[in-house]
Short mmCIF file of C-alpha atoms and ligand atoms in Angstrom, two decimals:
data_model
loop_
_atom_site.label_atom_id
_atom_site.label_comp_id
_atom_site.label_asym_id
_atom_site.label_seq_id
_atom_site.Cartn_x
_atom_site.Cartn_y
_atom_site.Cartn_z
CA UNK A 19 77.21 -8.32 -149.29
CA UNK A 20 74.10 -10.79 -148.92
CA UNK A 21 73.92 -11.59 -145.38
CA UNK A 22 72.43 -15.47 -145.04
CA UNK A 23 70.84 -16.86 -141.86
CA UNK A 24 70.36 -20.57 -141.90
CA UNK A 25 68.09 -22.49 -140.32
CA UNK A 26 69.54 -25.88 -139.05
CA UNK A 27 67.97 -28.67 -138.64
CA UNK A 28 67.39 -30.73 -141.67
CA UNK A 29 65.61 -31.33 -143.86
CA UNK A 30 64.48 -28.00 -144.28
CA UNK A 31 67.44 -25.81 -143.89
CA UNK A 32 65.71 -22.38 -144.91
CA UNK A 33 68.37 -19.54 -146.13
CA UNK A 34 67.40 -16.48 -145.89
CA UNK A 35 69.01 -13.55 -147.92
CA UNK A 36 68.12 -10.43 -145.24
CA UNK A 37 69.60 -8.01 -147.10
CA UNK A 38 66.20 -8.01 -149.65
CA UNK A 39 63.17 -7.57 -149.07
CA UNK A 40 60.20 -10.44 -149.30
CA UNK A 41 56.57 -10.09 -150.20
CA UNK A 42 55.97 -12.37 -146.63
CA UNK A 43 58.37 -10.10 -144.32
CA UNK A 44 57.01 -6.61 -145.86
CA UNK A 45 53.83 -8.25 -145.29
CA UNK A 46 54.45 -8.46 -141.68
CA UNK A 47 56.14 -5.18 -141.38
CA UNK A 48 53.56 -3.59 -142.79
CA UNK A 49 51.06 -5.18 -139.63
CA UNK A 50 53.65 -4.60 -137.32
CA UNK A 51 54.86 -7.86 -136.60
CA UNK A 52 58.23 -9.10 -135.67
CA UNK A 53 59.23 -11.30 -138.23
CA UNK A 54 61.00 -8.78 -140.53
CA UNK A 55 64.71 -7.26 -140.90
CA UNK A 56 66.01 -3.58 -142.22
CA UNK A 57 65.63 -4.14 -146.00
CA UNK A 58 61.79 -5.15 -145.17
CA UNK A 59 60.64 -2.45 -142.94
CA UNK A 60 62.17 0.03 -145.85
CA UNK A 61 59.65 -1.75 -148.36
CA UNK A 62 57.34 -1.48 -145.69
CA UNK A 63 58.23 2.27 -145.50
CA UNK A 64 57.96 2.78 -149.07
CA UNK A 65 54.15 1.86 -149.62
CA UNK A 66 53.45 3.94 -146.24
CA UNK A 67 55.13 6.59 -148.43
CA UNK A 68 52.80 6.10 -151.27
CA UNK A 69 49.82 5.16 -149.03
CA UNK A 70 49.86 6.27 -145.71
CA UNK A 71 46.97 3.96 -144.79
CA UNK A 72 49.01 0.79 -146.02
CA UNK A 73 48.48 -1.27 -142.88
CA UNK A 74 44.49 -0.41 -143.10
CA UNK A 75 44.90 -1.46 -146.46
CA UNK A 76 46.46 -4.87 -145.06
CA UNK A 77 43.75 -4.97 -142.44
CA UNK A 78 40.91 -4.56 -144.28
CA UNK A 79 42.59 -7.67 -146.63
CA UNK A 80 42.84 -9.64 -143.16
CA UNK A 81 39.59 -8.74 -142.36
CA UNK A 82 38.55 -10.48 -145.47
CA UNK A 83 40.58 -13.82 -144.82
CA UNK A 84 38.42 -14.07 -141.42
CA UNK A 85 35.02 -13.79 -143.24
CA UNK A 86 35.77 -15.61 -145.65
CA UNK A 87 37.08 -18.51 -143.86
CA UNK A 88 34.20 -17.95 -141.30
CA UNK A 89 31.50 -18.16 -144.25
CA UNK A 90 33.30 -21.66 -145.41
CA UNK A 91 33.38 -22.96 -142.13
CA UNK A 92 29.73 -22.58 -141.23
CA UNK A 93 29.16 -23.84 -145.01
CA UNK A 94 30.78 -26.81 -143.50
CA UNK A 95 34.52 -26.63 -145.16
CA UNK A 96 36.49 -28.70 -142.84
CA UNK A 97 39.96 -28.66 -144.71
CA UNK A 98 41.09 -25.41 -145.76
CA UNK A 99 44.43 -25.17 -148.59
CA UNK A 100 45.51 -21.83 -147.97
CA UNK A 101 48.06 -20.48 -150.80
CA UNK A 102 50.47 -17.12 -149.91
CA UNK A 103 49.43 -17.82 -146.22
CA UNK A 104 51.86 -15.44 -144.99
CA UNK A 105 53.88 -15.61 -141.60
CA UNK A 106 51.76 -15.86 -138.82
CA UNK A 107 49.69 -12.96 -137.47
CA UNK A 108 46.20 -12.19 -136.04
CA UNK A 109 43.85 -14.66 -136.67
CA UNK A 110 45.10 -17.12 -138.18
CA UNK A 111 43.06 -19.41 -140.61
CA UNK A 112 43.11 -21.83 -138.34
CA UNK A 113 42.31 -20.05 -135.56
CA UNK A 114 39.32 -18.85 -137.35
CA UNK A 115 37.93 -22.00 -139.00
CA UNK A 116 38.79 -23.72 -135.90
CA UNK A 117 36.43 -21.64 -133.25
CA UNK A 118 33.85 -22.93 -135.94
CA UNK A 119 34.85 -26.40 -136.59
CA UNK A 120 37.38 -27.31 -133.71
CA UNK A 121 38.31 -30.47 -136.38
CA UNK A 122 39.07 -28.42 -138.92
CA UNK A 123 42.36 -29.16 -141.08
CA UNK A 124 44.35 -26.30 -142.64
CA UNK A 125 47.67 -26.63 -145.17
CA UNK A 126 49.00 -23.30 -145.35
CA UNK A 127 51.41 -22.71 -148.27
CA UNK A 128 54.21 -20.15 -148.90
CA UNK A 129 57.30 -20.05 -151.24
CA UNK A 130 58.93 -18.05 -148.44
CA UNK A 131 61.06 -20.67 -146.05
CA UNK A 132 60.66 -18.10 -143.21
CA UNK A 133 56.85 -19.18 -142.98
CA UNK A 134 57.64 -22.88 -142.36
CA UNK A 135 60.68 -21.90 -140.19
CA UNK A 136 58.39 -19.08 -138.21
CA UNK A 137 55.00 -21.39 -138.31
CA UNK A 138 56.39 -23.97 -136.49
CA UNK A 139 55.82 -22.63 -133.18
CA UNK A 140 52.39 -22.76 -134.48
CA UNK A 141 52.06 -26.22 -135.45
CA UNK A 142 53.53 -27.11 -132.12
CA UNK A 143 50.61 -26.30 -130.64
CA UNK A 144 47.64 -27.70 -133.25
CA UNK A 145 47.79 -31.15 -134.90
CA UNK A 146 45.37 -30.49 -137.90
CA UNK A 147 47.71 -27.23 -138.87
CA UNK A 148 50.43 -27.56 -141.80
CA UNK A 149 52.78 -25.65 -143.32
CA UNK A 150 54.48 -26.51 -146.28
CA UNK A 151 57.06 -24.51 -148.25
CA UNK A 152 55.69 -24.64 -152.05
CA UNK A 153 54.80 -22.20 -154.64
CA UNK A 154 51.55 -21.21 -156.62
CA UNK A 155 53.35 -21.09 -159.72
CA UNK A 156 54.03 -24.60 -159.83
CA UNK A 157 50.51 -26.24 -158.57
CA UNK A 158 51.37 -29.55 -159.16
CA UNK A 159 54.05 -29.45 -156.89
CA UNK A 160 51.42 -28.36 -154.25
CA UNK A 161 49.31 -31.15 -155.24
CA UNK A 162 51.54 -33.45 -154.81
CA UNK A 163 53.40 -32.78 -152.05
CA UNK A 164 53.02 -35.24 -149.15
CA UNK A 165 52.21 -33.26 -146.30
CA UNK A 166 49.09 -31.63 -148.44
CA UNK A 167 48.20 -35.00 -149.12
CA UNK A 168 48.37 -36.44 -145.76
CA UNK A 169 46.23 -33.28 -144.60
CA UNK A 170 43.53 -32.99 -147.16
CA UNK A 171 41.27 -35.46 -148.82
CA UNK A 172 40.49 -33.93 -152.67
CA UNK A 173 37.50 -36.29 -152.48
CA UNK A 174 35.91 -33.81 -150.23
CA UNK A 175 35.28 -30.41 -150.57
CA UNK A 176 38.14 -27.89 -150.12
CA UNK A 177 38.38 -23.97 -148.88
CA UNK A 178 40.80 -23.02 -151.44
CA UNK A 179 42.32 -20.16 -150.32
CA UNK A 180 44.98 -16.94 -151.94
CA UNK A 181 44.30 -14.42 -150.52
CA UNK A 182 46.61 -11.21 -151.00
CA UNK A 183 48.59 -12.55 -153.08
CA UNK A 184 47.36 -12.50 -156.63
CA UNK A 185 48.36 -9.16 -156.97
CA UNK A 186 52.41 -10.01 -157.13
CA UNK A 187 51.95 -11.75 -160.58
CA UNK A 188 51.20 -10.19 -163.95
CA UNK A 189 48.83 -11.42 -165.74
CA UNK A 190 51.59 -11.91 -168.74
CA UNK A 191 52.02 -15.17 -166.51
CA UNK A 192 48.85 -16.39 -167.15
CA UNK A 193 48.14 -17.26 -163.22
CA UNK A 194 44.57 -18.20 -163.71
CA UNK A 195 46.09 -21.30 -165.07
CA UNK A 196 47.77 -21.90 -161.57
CA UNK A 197 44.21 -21.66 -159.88
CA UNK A 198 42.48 -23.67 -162.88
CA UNK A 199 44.98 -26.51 -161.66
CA UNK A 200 44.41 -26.42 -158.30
CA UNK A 201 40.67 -25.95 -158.52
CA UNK A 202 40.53 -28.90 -160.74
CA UNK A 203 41.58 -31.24 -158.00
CA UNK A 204 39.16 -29.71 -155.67
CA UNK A 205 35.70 -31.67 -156.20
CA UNK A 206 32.41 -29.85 -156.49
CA UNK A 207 30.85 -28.30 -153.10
CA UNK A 208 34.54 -26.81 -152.86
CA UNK A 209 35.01 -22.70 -152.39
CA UNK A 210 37.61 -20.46 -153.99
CA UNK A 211 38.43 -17.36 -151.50
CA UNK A 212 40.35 -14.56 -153.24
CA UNK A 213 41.08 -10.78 -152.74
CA UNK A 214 43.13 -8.47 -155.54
CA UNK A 215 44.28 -5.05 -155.74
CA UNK A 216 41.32 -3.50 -157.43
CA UNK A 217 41.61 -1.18 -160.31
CA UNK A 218 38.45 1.27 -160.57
CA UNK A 219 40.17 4.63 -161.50
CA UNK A 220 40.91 5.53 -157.92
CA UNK A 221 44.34 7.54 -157.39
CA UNK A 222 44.66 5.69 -154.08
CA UNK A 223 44.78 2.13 -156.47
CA UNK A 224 48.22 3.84 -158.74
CA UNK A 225 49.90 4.61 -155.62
CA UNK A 226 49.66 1.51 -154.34
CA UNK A 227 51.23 -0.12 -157.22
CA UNK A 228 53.82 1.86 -157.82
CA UNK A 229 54.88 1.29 -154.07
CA UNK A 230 54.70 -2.22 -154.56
CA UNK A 231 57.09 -1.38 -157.26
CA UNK A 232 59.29 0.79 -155.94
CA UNK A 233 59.91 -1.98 -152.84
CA UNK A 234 59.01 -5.22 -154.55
CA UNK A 235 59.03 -5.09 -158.08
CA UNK A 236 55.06 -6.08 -158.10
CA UNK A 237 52.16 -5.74 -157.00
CA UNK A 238 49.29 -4.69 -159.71
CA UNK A 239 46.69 -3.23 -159.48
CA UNK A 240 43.50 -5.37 -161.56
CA UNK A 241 40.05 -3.90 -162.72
CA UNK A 242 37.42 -5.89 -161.38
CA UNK A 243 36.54 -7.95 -164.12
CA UNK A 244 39.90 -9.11 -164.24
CA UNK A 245 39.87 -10.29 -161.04
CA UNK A 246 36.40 -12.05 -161.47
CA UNK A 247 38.58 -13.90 -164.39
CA UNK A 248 40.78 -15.58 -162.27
CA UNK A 249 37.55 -17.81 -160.40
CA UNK A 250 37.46 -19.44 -163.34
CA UNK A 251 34.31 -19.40 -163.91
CA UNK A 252 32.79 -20.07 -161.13
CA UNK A 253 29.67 -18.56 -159.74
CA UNK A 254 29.96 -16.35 -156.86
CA UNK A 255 28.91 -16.32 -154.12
CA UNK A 256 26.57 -13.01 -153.27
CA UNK A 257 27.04 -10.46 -153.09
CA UNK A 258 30.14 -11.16 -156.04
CA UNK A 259 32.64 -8.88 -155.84
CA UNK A 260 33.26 -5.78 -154.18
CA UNK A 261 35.64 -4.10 -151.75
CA UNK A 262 36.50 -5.93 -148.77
CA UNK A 263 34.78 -3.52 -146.31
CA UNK A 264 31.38 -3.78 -148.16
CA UNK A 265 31.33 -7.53 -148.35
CA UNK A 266 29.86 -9.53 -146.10
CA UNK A 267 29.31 -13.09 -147.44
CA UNK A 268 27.31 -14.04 -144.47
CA UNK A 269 25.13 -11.01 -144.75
CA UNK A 270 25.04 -10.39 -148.24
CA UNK A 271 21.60 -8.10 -147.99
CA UNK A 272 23.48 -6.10 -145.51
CA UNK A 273 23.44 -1.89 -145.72
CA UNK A 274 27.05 -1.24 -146.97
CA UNK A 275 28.62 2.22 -147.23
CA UNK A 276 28.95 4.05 -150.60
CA UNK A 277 32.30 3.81 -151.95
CA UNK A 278 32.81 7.08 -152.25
CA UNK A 279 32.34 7.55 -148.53
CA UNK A 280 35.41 4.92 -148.03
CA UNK A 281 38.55 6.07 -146.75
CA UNK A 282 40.89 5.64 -149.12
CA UNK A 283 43.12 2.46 -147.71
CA UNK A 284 39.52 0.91 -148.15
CA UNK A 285 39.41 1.29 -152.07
CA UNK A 286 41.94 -1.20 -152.96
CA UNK A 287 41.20 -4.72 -151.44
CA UNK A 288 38.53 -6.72 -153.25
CA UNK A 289 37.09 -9.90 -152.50
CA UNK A 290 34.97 -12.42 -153.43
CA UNK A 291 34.30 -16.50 -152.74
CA UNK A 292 33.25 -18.61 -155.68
CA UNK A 293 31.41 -22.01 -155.41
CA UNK A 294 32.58 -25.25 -157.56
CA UNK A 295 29.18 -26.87 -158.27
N1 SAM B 305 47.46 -14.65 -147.27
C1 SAM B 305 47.97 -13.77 -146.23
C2 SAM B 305 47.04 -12.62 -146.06
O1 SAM B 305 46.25 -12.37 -146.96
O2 SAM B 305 47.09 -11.95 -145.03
C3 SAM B 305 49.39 -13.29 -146.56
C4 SAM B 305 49.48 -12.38 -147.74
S1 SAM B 305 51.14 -11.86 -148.11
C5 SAM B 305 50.87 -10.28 -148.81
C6 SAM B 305 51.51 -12.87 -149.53
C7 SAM B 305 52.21 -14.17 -149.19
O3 SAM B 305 52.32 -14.96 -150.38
C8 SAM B 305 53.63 -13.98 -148.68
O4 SAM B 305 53.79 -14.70 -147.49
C9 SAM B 305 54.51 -14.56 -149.78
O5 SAM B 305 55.69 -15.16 -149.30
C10 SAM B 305 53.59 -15.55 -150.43
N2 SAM B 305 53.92 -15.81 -151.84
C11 SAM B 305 54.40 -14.95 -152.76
N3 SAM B 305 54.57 -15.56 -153.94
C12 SAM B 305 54.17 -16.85 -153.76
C13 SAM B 305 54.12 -17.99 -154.61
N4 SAM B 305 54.51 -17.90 -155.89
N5 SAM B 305 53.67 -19.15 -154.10
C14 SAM B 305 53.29 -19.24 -152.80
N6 SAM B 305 53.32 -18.20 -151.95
C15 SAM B 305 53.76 -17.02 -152.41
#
């Protein structure tokens, strides 16, 4: 039997079915937060089954989120949309954009209630944060939601942000036409921030996805050029594409290891920012 906890004050009133598993709570499991019940920390058990280095693997994706927000933010982004923002953890968006632009305004968005119910001891604490409980699949309904519209100004550039989370749809759902949508409110000088399970013929990439599976019923693996699709066209910004731990955005001439020389948890997250001219 589903067991339902309730949040309960209106207008909100989250329900959360414990006895499955979510992308958000696995998410959190896998990092070792708090935020996460028995049918979670089995998904979470399942990819460390497959991958042993699945937090690295989730690390290494965080690590991405904080350069590429830091490269925005010194670009002079000052109102980040973040999409799949994920319960609160480390270094928050925020937290990261903020240290660089203390005025900075970020909208996180999630189709998991826990994230609004859990984020609000967040937004307690920092007037230009938001959270708002709405899904990439239905971008209008992000673009038109109030609180994203009382927080961000589409007249000015945007940090779009989804990051770890492209790899939960298949690309039978066409979800480049989500991100077409919401880039095409965002008005030139505006940045896409992404990262995708990568697909370069690397056993460590399979496992991966069929853990995902196993616990979540996604979580794909993409080749590269795939991935590169879903910015739409934009150009990127150097050095393009490549795996999270060789990308440095700010440093894009920097010495980077060989691939081949990565560990393994290292040779699935990809990133790459993309610039709306
Ligand atoms: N962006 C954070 C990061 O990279 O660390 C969190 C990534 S977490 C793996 C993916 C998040 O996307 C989860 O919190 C999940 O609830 C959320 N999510 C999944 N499907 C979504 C959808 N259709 N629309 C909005 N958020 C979604």
């Amino acid at each position: 039997e589903a067991a339902v906890v309730s949040g309960e004050d209106p207008p909100y009133k989250p329900e959360f079915d414990i006895s499955r598993p979510t992308i958000a709570r696995v998410y959190d499991a896998i990092l070792g937060g708090k935020d996460n019940f028995a049918a979670d920390r089995d998904g979470a058990a399942s990819y460390m089954k497959f991958v042993p280095g699945s937090r690295e693997v989730a690390l290494d994706n965080r690590a991405g989120l904080e350069k590429g927000v830091a490269y925005m933010a010194r670009k002079g982004i000052d109102q980040f949309l973040d999409v799949g923002a994920g319960l609160p953890t480390m270094r928050n968006t925020h937290q990261v954009a903020q240290e660089i632009n203390p005025d900075a305004t970020v909208v996180y968005v999630d189709n998991d209630p826990i994230v609004l119910a859990h984020g609000r001891a967040l937004l307690a604490t920092n007037k230009s944060t938001t959270i708002v409980t709405a899904d990439l699949r239905d971008p209008e309904g992000i673009l038109t939601h109030p609180d994203v519209l009382k927080a961000i100004d589409f007249t000015r550039p945007v940090g779009l942000m989804i990051v770890g989370l492209f790899m939960h749809f298949h690309d039978d759902e066409r979800p480049g036409e989500w991100v077409q949508a919401l880039l095409d409110a965002c008005p030139s000088g505006s940045y896409l921030l992404m990262t995708d399970f990568a697909d370069t013929g690397d056993p460590v990439q399979k496992e991966i996805e069929k853990a995902g599976l196993e616990s979540l019923g996604n979580g794909w693996v993409r080749k590269p050029e795939k991935i590169e699709e879903h910015f739409c066209g934009l150009p990127l910004v150097p050095p393009g594409l490549d795996f999270v731990s060789r990308w440095f955005p700010e440093e894009p001439d920097k010495e980077v290891p060989a691939v081949e020389d990565l560990d393994p948890s290292l040779r699935i997250m990809m990133g790459a920012i993309g610039y709306k001219e």
